[in-house]
Amino acid sequence: MSMPTRRQPHGAALPATAPDAAGTGSDAGTAGVEAGGGNRSDDTASRTDETPAGGLRFPPGFVWGAATSAYQIEGAAKDDGRGESVWDTFSHTPGRTRNGDTGDVAADHYHRYAEDLDLMRDLGLGSYRFSISWPRVQADGTGAPNQRGLDFYRRLVDGLHERGITPMATLFHWDLPQSLQDAGGWESRDVAHRFADYADIVFRALGDRVPVWLTINEPKTVVQNGYLEGHHAPGRQDPAAAYLVAHHLHLAHGLAVAALRATGSGRIGPALNLHPCYPADDSPEAARAARLYDGYENRLYLDPILTGRYPQDVLDDLGPDSRLARGIHDGDLATISTPVDLLAVQYYTPYYLTGDGRTTPRWPTSQAPWQQIYPDGMYDVLTRVTRDYGPVPLTVTENGLPSPDTLGPDGTVDDSGRITFLRDHLAAVHRAVADGVPLESYHVWSLLDNFEWDAGYEQRWGLVYVDYPTQRRVPKRSAHWYRQVIAANGL
Ligand code: IFM
């Protein structure tokens, strides 16, 4: 069995499936952009008619955003009745995170959200993607909601609307209530139903103010980092459990989509990190290996949600007695494939497969050793999704890189590498849109420097520098650059 991981080195060559620009449905794509975009209420306020310096103008109504997640920025780990999550447990376990870093304080966004909202306004953001902390809403993951937790998110979304920024809320960005982990975590089918209850609470509390919902952030990362490699919470190395976990995450997604439909309003979809998987050479063995790896990296997550089937090659590879195969109940795939309104794509790195099924590196990496910098992979991912799954509206909800940014003596942060990275990836995004991909919006990961999971605070992913000892925010050079991109609707 080929088991993908995020930390392996990687390596070279041709797209597994060559993007077919002519076949990506440009009519449907353009319509999707125009119909779905432009959701900033004062859309024209931040725009200029100036021609972007590089000549790459995005379609009218294209929405520019930035993203964060609750545990990575909020801090306030014990405030207002918040319960513990698996990440509190994991980060407080000696040896699990770099320097023993935790999200106890993080960027203190829970207390400084108003200042952060002003930063977003100053950037000209049209969309802000954040996540809701399940243990703030239900300390133990079940039962009556904690109103003080919900009130925080109410204040946040109200503050976004006041500044003309559209909220995009993720229901689950990995902070499972520890009590539910103690009851079996995502290995337990019941947790998917608890998630649907939690989603229903959140929809009823915030549904009138949040037009776009994302269900589960990167289920693959939970599966691979949390259950295969064990360097994320809950720290397991159990391949059999891992793919059952994938199924229950999918089930939770489908139940949440159904719950939103029952409450009435809003659009909803999954947030999937997708990685193009290329053969490292021209051999048929490498092509086969890349195809199977693509099954584990991409189709295992796309297919059940968008086609109602698990990829047969992955099921065959896992075997008929796998816990995944045995865990699929009648009706599950119908629930999982409840139609979604959009698909959120997160792109960071490609993989290159040798004939013996190993990954091998080809491009330079960022400060994160798992991330090869390959902007064309963005184009390949976006066009591939449209080609293989139809013109489902897309949003890019994460794209970015870490760098060892420092505050200079003049009080500025020069992260020119981030500008190069974003410029090159946005050029690939622009090409995909021009070729008919129905992309509505793009979000940089991340708005702020934050707690990068097991890598702690060493990696800085933000457009805005956070001086952790003082919690002072300093927009980096990339933030000033991104502001101009937003204002010009292009680059
Ligand atoms: O920081 C993470 C985020 O939480 C999920 N996607 C990848 C980012 C960078 O590793």
Short mmCIF file of C-alpha atoms and ligand atoms in Angstrom, two decimals:
data_model
loop_
_atom_site.label_atom_id
_atom_site.label_comp_id
_atom_site.label_asym_id
_atom_site.label_seq_id
_atom_site.Cartn_x
_atom_site.Cartn_y
_atom_site.Cartn_z
CA MET A 1 0.00 0.00 0.00
CA SER A 2 1.23 3.45 -0.91
CA MET A 3 0.89 5.75 2.04
CA PRO A 4 1.14 9.44 1.33
CA THR A 5 2.60 11.75 3.91
CA ARG A 6 3.24 15.46 3.97
CA ARG A 7 6.80 15.32 5.19
CA GLN A 8 8.45 13.09 2.68
CA PRO A 9 10.82 14.65 0.23
CA HIS A 10 9.40 14.91 -3.25
CA GLY A 11 10.66 15.16 -6.97
CA ALA A 12 10.00 15.56 -11.07
CA ALA A 13 8.07 15.72 -14.42
CA LEU A 14 4.90 15.67 -16.48
CA PRO A 15 1.34 16.26 -15.28
CA ALA A 16 -0.45 12.97 -14.53
CA THR A 17 -3.31 14.33 -16.57
CA ALA A 18 -2.43 17.21 -18.84
CA PRO A 19 -4.69 20.21 -18.29
CA ASP A 20 -6.99 20.71 -21.26
CA ALA A 21 -7.69 24.40 -21.43
CA ALA A 22 -10.13 23.99 -24.28
CA GLY A 23 -12.15 21.47 -22.38
CA THR A 24 -12.68 23.25 -19.10
CA GLY A 25 -15.98 24.86 -19.99
CA SER A 26 -15.19 28.51 -20.25
CA ASP A 27 -18.84 29.57 -20.52
CA ALA A 28 -19.81 27.85 -17.32
CA GLY A 29 -16.64 29.07 -15.69
CA THR A 30 -17.05 32.69 -16.49
CA ALA A 31 -20.70 32.57 -15.48
CA GLY A 32 -19.68 31.08 -12.14
CA VAL A 33 -17.23 33.89 -11.47
CA GLU A 34 -19.70 36.59 -12.36
CA ALA A 35 -22.63 35.08 -10.53
CA GLY A 36 -20.83 34.18 -7.36
CA GLY A 37 -18.22 36.89 -7.01
CA GLY A 38 -18.39 40.45 -5.85
CA ASN A 39 -19.80 39.70 -2.43
CA ARG A 40 -18.09 42.60 -0.71
CA SER A 41 -20.88 44.95 0.20
CA ASP A 42 -18.86 48.06 -0.67
CA ASP A 43 -17.15 46.32 -3.54
CA THR A 44 -16.31 49.41 -5.52
CA ALA A 45 -14.90 51.27 -2.54
CA SER A 46 -11.53 49.54 -2.66
CA ARG A 47 -11.23 49.20 -6.41
CA THR A 48 -9.51 51.43 -8.90
CA ASP A 49 -9.69 51.39 -12.66
CA GLU A 50 -5.95 51.52 -13.01
CA THR A 51 -4.49 48.81 -15.19
CA PRO A 52 -2.59 46.30 -13.04
CA ALA A 53 1.15 46.74 -13.48
CA GLY A 54 1.65 43.24 -14.88
CA GLY A 55 -1.44 43.37 -17.04
CA LEU A 56 -3.26 40.52 -15.30
CA ARG A 57 -6.73 41.80 -14.53
CA PHE A 58 -9.18 39.47 -12.80
CA PRO A 59 -12.86 39.32 -13.76
CA PRO A 60 -15.14 41.98 -12.31
CA GLY A 61 -16.48 40.77 -8.97
CA PHE A 62 -13.51 38.52 -8.21
CA VAL A 63 -13.14 38.48 -4.43
CA TRP A 64 -9.85 38.81 -2.58
CA GLY A 65 -9.45 37.44 0.91
CA ALA A 66 -7.24 36.07 3.63
CA ALA A 67 -7.66 33.10 5.95
CA THR A 68 -6.98 32.02 9.52
CA SER A 69 -8.16 29.32 11.92
CA ALA A 70 -9.34 29.47 15.50
CA TYR A 71 -6.68 27.52 17.40
CA GLN A 72 -3.89 29.11 15.38
CA ILE A 73 -4.75 32.72 16.28
CA GLU A 74 -7.37 33.08 19.01
CA GLY A 75 -5.53 32.21 22.22
CA ALA A 76 -7.89 32.76 25.20
CA ALA A 77 -7.75 29.03 25.76
CA LYS A 78 -9.73 29.15 28.98
CA ASP A 79 -11.91 32.21 28.41
CA ASP A 80 -15.69 32.32 28.50
CA GLY A 81 -16.28 28.63 29.04
CA ARG A 82 -14.12 27.22 26.24
CA GLY A 83 -13.45 23.51 26.68
CA GLU A 84 -10.26 21.69 25.78
CA SER A 85 -9.56 20.40 22.31
CA VAL A 86 -7.24 17.69 21.08
CA TRP A 87 -4.78 20.45 20.19
CA ASP A 88 -4.65 21.71 23.78
CA THR A 89 -3.81 18.19 24.86
CA PHE A 90 -1.35 17.57 22.06
CA SER A 91 0.53 20.86 22.32
CA HIS A 92 0.82 20.52 26.09
CA THR A 93 2.33 17.05 25.75
CA PRO A 94 6.13 17.36 26.03
CA GLY A 95 7.96 16.81 22.77
CA ARG A 96 4.97 17.19 20.46
CA THR A 97 5.50 20.76 19.20
CA ARG A 98 8.59 22.80 18.43
CA ASN A 99 9.87 24.47 21.60
CA GLY A 100 6.79 23.17 23.41
CA ASP A 101 4.73 25.94 21.77
CA THR A 102 0.98 25.93 22.36
CA GLY A 103 -2.03 27.92 21.17
CA ASP A 104 -2.80 29.18 24.70
CA VAL A 105 -2.17 32.79 23.68
CA ALA A 106 -1.27 32.57 19.98
CA ALA A 107 -1.99 35.96 18.33
CA ASP A 108 -4.49 36.80 21.08
CA HIS A 109 -7.08 37.42 18.40
CA TYR A 110 -9.92 36.61 20.81
CA HIS A 111 -9.13 39.84 22.62
CA ARG A 112 -7.72 41.84 19.70
CA TYR A 113 -10.24 40.93 17.01
CA ALA A 114 -11.37 44.55 16.57
CA GLU A 115 -7.82 45.66 15.76
CA ASP A 116 -7.51 42.71 13.39
CA LEU A 117 -10.76 43.64 11.68
CA ASP A 118 -9.36 47.12 11.09
CA LEU A 119 -6.25 45.57 9.54
CA MET A 120 -8.48 43.58 7.19
CA ARG A 121 -10.38 46.72 6.24
CA ASP A 122 -7.13 48.57 5.59
CA LEU A 123 -5.97 45.75 3.33
CA GLY A 124 -9.20 46.06 1.38
CA LEU A 125 -10.22 42.43 1.92
CA GLY A 126 -13.53 41.40 0.40
CA SER A 127 -13.68 38.07 2.25
CA TYR A 128 -12.32 36.79 5.53
CA ARG A 129 -12.15 33.06 6.07
CA PHE A 130 -11.94 32.03 9.73
CA SER A 131 -12.91 28.96 11.71
CA ILE A 132 -15.23 28.46 14.63
CA SER A 133 -13.84 26.65 17.62
CA TRP A 134 -16.11 23.70 18.45
CA PRO A 135 -14.98 23.64 22.12
CA ARG A 136 -15.91 27.31 22.48
CA VAL A 137 -19.43 26.48 21.32
CA GLN A 138 -19.78 23.14 23.13
CA ALA A 139 -17.08 22.67 25.73
CA ASP A 140 -17.46 18.88 25.73
CA GLY A 141 -18.65 18.58 22.15
CA THR A 142 -22.25 17.82 23.06
CA GLY A 143 -25.27 19.40 24.64
CA ALA A 144 -26.42 22.96 25.09
CA PRO A 145 -24.41 25.69 23.39
CA ASN A 146 -22.14 28.01 25.30
CA GLN A 147 -23.67 31.39 24.51
CA ARG A 148 -20.50 33.31 25.40
CA GLY A 149 -18.58 31.36 22.79
CA LEU A 150 -21.20 32.02 20.14
CA ASP A 151 -21.28 35.68 21.10
CA PHE A 152 -17.62 36.04 20.20
CA TYR A 153 -18.29 34.86 16.67
CA ARG A 154 -21.35 37.08 16.49
CA ARG A 155 -19.19 40.09 17.35
CA LEU A 156 -16.64 38.99 14.77
CA VAL A 157 -19.12 38.58 11.90
CA ASP A 158 -20.89 41.81 12.81
CA GLY A 159 -17.52 43.57 12.77
CA LEU A 160 -16.78 42.12 9.34
CA HIS A 161 -20.07 43.34 7.92
CA GLU A 162 -19.51 46.78 9.44
CA ARG A 163 -16.28 46.95 7.46
CA GLY A 164 -17.77 45.63 4.23
CA ILE A 165 -16.04 42.23 4.46
CA THR A 166 -17.93 39.02 3.77
CA PRO A 167 -17.49 36.29 6.41
CA MET A 168 -16.61 32.76 5.28
CA ALA A 169 -16.74 30.41 8.27
CA THR A 170 -15.14 26.97 8.57
CA LEU A 171 -16.91 24.70 11.05
CA PHE A 172 -13.97 22.44 11.86
CA HIS A 173 -10.30 23.28 11.59
CA TRP A 174 -8.95 20.35 13.65
CA ASP A 175 -9.84 21.43 17.21
CA LEU A 176 -11.99 18.44 18.16
CA PRO A 177 -13.28 18.70 21.75
CA GLN A 178 -11.06 16.47 23.89
CA SER A 179 -14.11 14.82 25.46
CA LEU A 180 -15.11 13.51 22.05
CA GLN A 181 -11.58 12.26 21.45
CA ASP A 182 -11.84 10.41 24.77
CA ALA A 183 -15.03 8.83 23.43
CA GLY A 184 -13.22 7.52 20.33
CA GLY A 185 -12.58 10.63 18.27
CA TRP A 186 -13.11 10.44 14.52
CA GLU A 187 -12.77 6.66 14.69
CA SER A 188 -16.21 6.74 16.23
CA ARG A 189 -19.11 7.11 13.83
CA ASP A 190 -21.04 8.87 16.56
CA VAL A 191 -18.69 11.86 16.37
CA ALA A 192 -19.99 12.59 12.86
CA HIS A 193 -23.47 12.93 14.35
CA ARG A 194 -22.18 15.13 17.18
CA PHE A 195 -20.61 17.31 14.49
CA ALA A 196 -23.98 17.65 12.75
CA ASP A 197 -25.54 18.79 16.04
CA TYR A 198 -22.77 21.34 16.54
CA ALA A 199 -23.15 22.55 12.94
CA ASP A 200 -26.88 22.98 13.47
CA ILE A 201 -26.24 25.12 16.57
CA VAL A 202 -23.82 27.33 14.66
CA PHE A 203 -26.07 27.67 11.62
CA ARG A 204 -28.98 28.76 13.83
CA ALA A 205 -26.82 31.25 15.72
CA LEU A 206 -24.94 32.81 12.79
CA GLY A 207 -26.73 31.70 9.63
CA ASP A 208 -28.32 35.10 9.11
CA ARG A 209 -24.88 36.74 8.94
CA VAL A 210 -22.63 34.13 7.28
CA PRO A 211 -23.32 33.55 3.58
CA VAL A 212 -20.62 30.92 2.97
CA TRP A 213 -19.76 27.91 5.14
CA LEU A 214 -16.97 25.39 4.85
CA THR A 215 -17.43 22.08 6.62
CA ILE A 216 -14.17 20.28 7.42
CA ASN A 217 -10.78 21.84 6.79
CA GLU A 218 -8.38 19.46 5.05
CA PRO A 219 -9.73 16.08 6.14
CA LYS A 220 -6.60 14.62 4.53
CA THR A 221 -4.37 16.38 7.03
CA VAL A 222 -6.29 14.86 9.92
CA VAL A 223 -5.96 11.44 8.27
CA GLN A 224 -2.31 11.70 7.31
CA ASN A 225 -0.75 13.90 9.98
CA GLY A 226 -3.05 12.89 12.83
CA TYR A 227 -3.47 9.15 12.18
CA LEU A 228 -0.71 7.98 9.82
CA GLU A 229 2.34 9.99 10.85
CA GLY A 230 1.17 11.14 14.26
CA HIS A 231 2.82 14.55 14.23
CA HIS A 232 -0.54 16.27 14.58
CA ALA A 233 -3.22 15.66 17.19
CA PRO A 234 -4.27 13.12 18.23
CA GLY A 235 -0.79 11.76 17.49
CA ARG A 236 -1.67 8.29 16.24
CA GLN A 237 0.21 6.05 13.82
CA ASP A 238 -2.52 3.66 12.82
CA PRO A 239 -3.11 3.22 9.07
CA ALA A 240 -6.15 1.02 9.55
CA ALA A 241 -7.86 3.63 11.71
CA ALA A 242 -6.77 6.47 9.43
CA TYR A 243 -9.02 5.62 6.51
CA LEU A 244 -12.01 4.92 8.75
CA VAL A 245 -11.39 8.40 10.13
CA ALA A 246 -11.53 9.70 6.54
CA HIS A 247 -14.95 8.12 6.12
CA HIS A 248 -16.32 9.60 9.32
CA LEU A 249 -14.98 13.03 8.40
CA HIS A 250 -16.78 12.72 5.07
CA LEU A 251 -19.94 11.59 6.82
CA ALA A 252 -19.70 14.57 9.17
CA HIS A 253 -19.32 16.84 6.14
CA GLY A 254 -22.42 15.38 4.46
CA LEU A 255 -24.53 15.57 7.63
CA ALA A 256 -23.53 19.23 8.07
CA VAL A 257 -24.49 20.04 4.48
CA ALA A 258 -27.88 18.41 5.11
CA ALA A 259 -28.23 20.38 8.37
CA LEU A 260 -27.63 23.65 6.55
CA ARG A 261 -30.23 22.73 3.95
CA ALA A 262 -32.69 22.10 6.79
CA THR A 263 -32.09 25.55 8.29
CA GLY A 264 -32.58 27.28 4.96
CA SER A 265 -29.96 29.76 3.88
CA GLY A 266 -26.31 29.99 2.94
CA ARG A 267 -23.89 28.21 0.67
CA ILE A 268 -21.66 25.38 1.82
CA GLY A 269 -18.83 23.14 0.67
CA PRO A 270 -15.74 21.23 1.79
CA ALA A 271 -12.22 22.68 2.10
CA LEU A 272 -9.77 20.25 0.50
CA ASN A 273 -6.01 20.52 0.21
CA LEU A 274 -5.19 19.12 -3.21
CA HIS A 275 -1.79 18.14 -4.48
CA PRO A 276 -1.00 17.46 -8.12
CA CYS A 277 0.78 14.10 -8.36
CA TYR A 278 3.15 13.78 -11.29
CA PRO A 279 5.23 10.85 -12.51
CA ALA A 280 8.89 11.56 -11.81
CA ASP A 281 9.96 10.04 -15.14
CA ASP A 282 8.46 8.71 -18.37
CA SER A 283 8.12 5.11 -17.24
CA PRO A 284 4.74 3.37 -17.09
CA GLU A 285 5.61 2.39 -13.50
CA ALA A 286 5.95 6.02 -12.48
CA ALA A 287 2.68 6.86 -14.21
CA ARG A 288 0.94 4.07 -12.30
CA ALA A 289 2.47 5.15 -9.02
CA ALA A 290 1.41 8.76 -9.60
CA ARG A 291 -2.12 7.65 -10.37
CA LEU A 292 -2.45 5.66 -7.14
CA TYR A 293 -0.84 8.42 -5.11
CA ASP A 294 -3.37 10.81 -6.63
CA GLY A 295 -6.03 8.44 -5.35
CA TYR A 296 -4.78 8.78 -1.78
CA GLU A 297 -4.02 12.49 -2.03
CA ASN A 298 -6.97 13.80 -4.00
CA ARG A 299 -9.63 11.39 -5.22
CA LEU A 300 -10.17 9.82 -1.78
CA TYR A 301 -11.51 13.24 -0.75
CA LEU A 302 -13.00 14.61 -3.99
CA ASP A 303 -14.80 11.50 -5.25
CA PRO A 304 -17.09 10.62 -2.33
CA ILE A 305 -18.24 14.22 -1.99
CA LEU A 306 -18.58 15.10 -5.67
CA THR A 307 -19.43 11.72 -7.23
CA GLY A 308 -20.81 9.61 -4.38
CA ARG A 309 -18.17 6.88 -4.81
CA TYR A 310 -14.81 6.05 -3.29
CA PRO A 311 -12.03 5.62 -5.87
CA GLN A 312 -11.90 1.93 -6.69
CA ASP A 313 -8.11 1.83 -6.98
CA VAL A 314 -7.77 3.09 -3.40
CA LEU A 315 -10.41 0.67 -2.10
CA ASP A 316 -8.60 -2.17 -3.92
CA ASP A 317 -5.26 -1.06 -2.54
CA LEU A 318 -6.62 -0.98 1.02
CA GLY A 319 -8.27 -4.38 0.55
CA PRO A 320 -11.83 -5.66 1.03
CA ASP A 321 -11.45 -6.02 4.79
CA SER A 322 -10.12 -2.55 5.45
CA ARG A 323 -11.78 -0.61 8.22
CA LEU A 324 -12.80 1.92 5.56
CA ALA A 325 -14.57 -0.74 3.46
CA ARG A 326 -16.26 -2.18 6.54
CA GLY A 327 -17.18 1.25 7.86
CA ILE A 328 -19.30 2.30 4.89
CA HIS A 329 -22.97 1.83 5.80
CA ASP A 330 -25.92 1.83 3.41
CA GLY A 331 -26.85 5.39 2.61
CA ASP A 332 -23.55 6.92 3.73
CA LEU A 333 -22.39 7.84 0.27
CA ALA A 334 -25.72 9.46 -0.53
CA THR A 335 -25.31 11.59 2.59
CA ILE A 336 -21.68 12.39 1.83
CA SER A 337 -22.53 13.45 -1.73
CA THR A 338 -25.37 15.76 -0.74
CA PRO A 339 -24.87 18.46 -3.38
CA VAL A 340 -22.55 21.26 -2.33
CA ASP A 341 -22.60 24.87 -3.51
CA LEU A 342 -18.89 25.29 -3.89
CA LEU A 343 -15.55 23.56 -3.44
CA ALA A 344 -12.77 25.26 -1.49
CA VAL A 345 -9.32 24.38 -2.82
CA GLN A 346 -6.09 24.79 -0.87
CA TYR A 347 -2.85 24.44 -2.77
CA TYR A 348 0.66 24.31 -1.36
CA THR A 349 2.86 21.71 -3.06
CA PRO A 350 3.10 19.09 -5.80
CA TYR A 351 4.31 15.49 -5.47
CA TYR A 352 6.51 13.54 -7.89
CA LEU A 353 6.37 9.76 -7.89
CA THR A 354 9.03 7.27 -8.92
CA GLY A 355 8.20 3.86 -10.37
CA ASP A 356 8.57 2.19 -6.99
CA GLY A 357 5.97 4.47 -5.44
CA ARG A 358 8.30 6.82 -3.62
CA THR A 359 8.06 10.59 -3.70
CA THR A 360 11.12 12.50 -4.83
CA PRO A 361 11.77 16.25 -4.71
CA ARG A 362 12.07 18.42 -7.78
CA TRP A 363 11.72 22.06 -6.73
CA PRO A 364 13.20 24.19 -3.96
CA THR A 365 11.26 24.14 -0.73
CA SER A 366 10.06 26.96 1.48
CA GLN A 367 10.92 27.13 5.17
CA ALA A 368 8.43 24.25 5.50
CA PRO A 369 10.40 21.21 4.33
CA TRP A 370 7.26 19.58 2.91
CA GLN A 371 6.47 22.50 0.60
CA GLN A 372 8.04 22.58 -2.85
CA ILE A 373 7.41 25.85 -4.59
CA TYR A 374 5.71 25.11 -7.89
CA PRO A 375 3.18 27.76 -9.02
CA ASP A 376 2.06 25.80 -12.10
CA GLY A 377 0.68 23.20 -9.69
CA MET A 378 -2.00 25.74 -8.82
CA TYR A 379 -3.08 25.90 -12.46
CA ASP A 380 -3.04 22.12 -12.75
CA VAL A 381 -5.12 21.61 -9.61
CA LEU A 382 -7.77 24.16 -10.54
CA THR A 383 -8.15 23.03 -14.15
CA ARG A 384 -8.12 19.39 -13.15
CA VAL A 385 -10.94 19.79 -10.66
CA THR A 386 -13.05 21.60 -13.24
CA ARG A 387 -12.26 19.10 -15.95
CA ASP A 388 -12.85 15.98 -13.86
CA TYR A 389 -15.71 17.09 -11.62
CA GLY A 390 -17.62 19.63 -13.70
CA PRO A 391 -18.01 23.35 -13.25
CA VAL A 392 -18.59 23.41 -9.49
CA PRO A 393 -17.90 26.95 -8.26
CA LEU A 394 -14.44 27.12 -6.71
CA THR A 395 -12.76 29.29 -4.14
CA VAL A 396 -9.08 29.13 -3.22
CA THR A 397 -9.18 29.26 0.57
CA GLU A 398 -5.48 28.75 1.29
CA ASN A 399 -2.24 29.47 -0.53
CA GLY A 400 0.92 30.86 0.95
CA LEU A 401 4.31 30.05 2.41
CA PRO A 402 6.23 30.47 5.66
CA SER A 403 9.35 32.56 5.92
CA PRO A 404 11.63 33.49 8.81
CA ASP A 405 10.45 37.10 8.80
CA THR A 406 12.00 39.59 11.20
CA LEU A 407 11.09 43.07 12.29
CA GLY A 408 13.72 45.43 10.89
CA PRO A 409 15.28 48.35 12.81
CA ASP A 410 13.11 50.72 10.77
CA GLY A 411 9.99 48.91 11.96
CA THR A 412 9.22 47.20 8.65
CA VAL A 413 9.17 43.54 7.66
CA ASP A 414 10.68 42.78 4.27
CA ASP A 415 9.18 39.48 3.06
CA SER A 416 9.91 39.92 -0.63
CA GLY A 417 10.00 36.12 -1.05
CA ARG A 418 6.32 36.02 -0.15
CA ILE A 419 5.55 38.64 -2.79
CA THR A 420 7.32 36.56 -5.44
CA PHE A 421 5.48 33.45 -4.29
CA LEU A 422 2.06 35.12 -4.33
CA ARG A 423 2.69 36.87 -7.64
CA ASP A 424 3.67 33.63 -9.35
CA HIS A 425 0.76 31.68 -7.89
CA LEU A 426 -1.71 34.43 -8.74
CA ALA A 427 -0.46 34.42 -12.32
CA ALA A 428 -1.28 30.69 -12.40
CA VAL A 429 -4.69 31.40 -10.88
CA HIS A 430 -5.30 34.05 -13.52
CA ARG A 431 -4.40 31.62 -16.28
CA ALA A 432 -6.83 29.03 -14.87
CA VAL A 433 -9.64 31.60 -14.71
CA ALA A 434 -8.88 32.71 -18.27
CA ASP A 435 -9.12 29.06 -19.31
CA GLY A 436 -12.61 28.77 -17.85
CA VAL A 437 -12.19 27.68 -14.26
CA PRO A 438 -15.19 29.01 -12.29
CA LEU A 439 -13.16 30.54 -9.50
CA GLU A 440 -14.91 33.10 -7.32
CA SER A 441 -12.28 34.14 -4.85
CA TYR A 442 -8.75 33.70 -3.55
CA HIS A 443 -7.55 33.75 0.07
CA VAL A 444 -3.96 34.07 1.19
CA TRP A 445 -2.88 31.81 4.03
CA SER A 446 -2.58 33.60 6.31
CA LEU A 447 -3.75 36.99 7.49
CA LEU A 448 -1.56 36.87 10.61
CA ASP A 449 1.52 35.03 11.76
CA ASN A 450 0.19 32.21 13.90
CA PHE A 451 0.65 28.88 15.65
CA GLU A 452 1.75 26.52 12.88
CA TRP A 453 0.75 23.30 14.65
CA ASP A 454 3.72 21.04 15.43
CA ALA A 455 6.08 23.66 13.93
CA GLY A 456 4.97 26.13 16.60
CA TYR A 457 5.71 29.81 16.06
CA GLU A 458 8.97 29.48 14.16
CA GLN A 459 7.29 29.51 10.77
CA ARG A 460 5.62 32.84 10.00
CA TRP A 461 2.85 32.51 7.41
CA GLY A 462 1.17 35.90 7.78
CA LEU A 463 0.75 38.96 5.64
CA VAL A 464 0.88 40.70 8.99
CA TYR A 465 3.78 40.20 11.37
CA VAL A 466 2.88 39.45 14.97
CA ASP A 467 5.44 40.51 17.56
CA TYR A 468 4.43 37.85 20.07
CA PRO A 469 5.92 39.44 23.23
CA THR A 470 3.91 42.64 22.67
CA GLN A 471 1.24 41.29 20.28
CA ARG A 472 1.92 44.31 18.08
CA ARG A 473 0.79 43.83 14.48
CA VAL A 474 3.01 45.07 11.63
CA PRO A 475 1.79 44.66 8.03
CA LYS A 476 4.65 43.13 6.07
CA ARG A 477 5.78 44.32 2.67
CA SER A 478 3.58 41.59 1.18
CA ALA A 479 0.54 43.09 2.88
CA HIS A 480 1.17 46.43 1.20
CA TRP A 481 1.65 44.62 -2.11
CA TYR A 482 -1.53 42.55 -1.67
CA ARG A 483 -3.46 45.71 -0.89
CA GLN A 484 -2.46 47.08 -4.30
CA VAL A 485 -3.43 43.81 -6.00
CA ILE A 486 -6.86 44.02 -4.39
CA ALA A 487 -7.28 47.68 -5.29
CA ALA A 488 -6.35 47.01 -8.91
CA ASN A 489 -8.22 43.67 -9.06
CA GLY A 490 -5.10 42.24 -10.59
CA LEU A 491 -1.35 42.33 -10.75
O1 IFM B 1 -1.44 26.37 8.84
C1 IFM B 1 -1.96 25.39 8.01
C2 IFM B 1 -3.47 25.44 8.03
O2 IFM B 1 -3.97 25.27 9.32
C3 IFM B 1 -4.06 24.35 7.17
N1 IFM B 1 -3.46 24.35 5.85
C4 IFM B 1 -2.04 24.41 5.75
C5 IFM B 1 -1.51 25.57 6.59
C6 IFM B 1 0.01 25.64 6.47
O3 IFM B 1 0.60 24.46 6.89
#
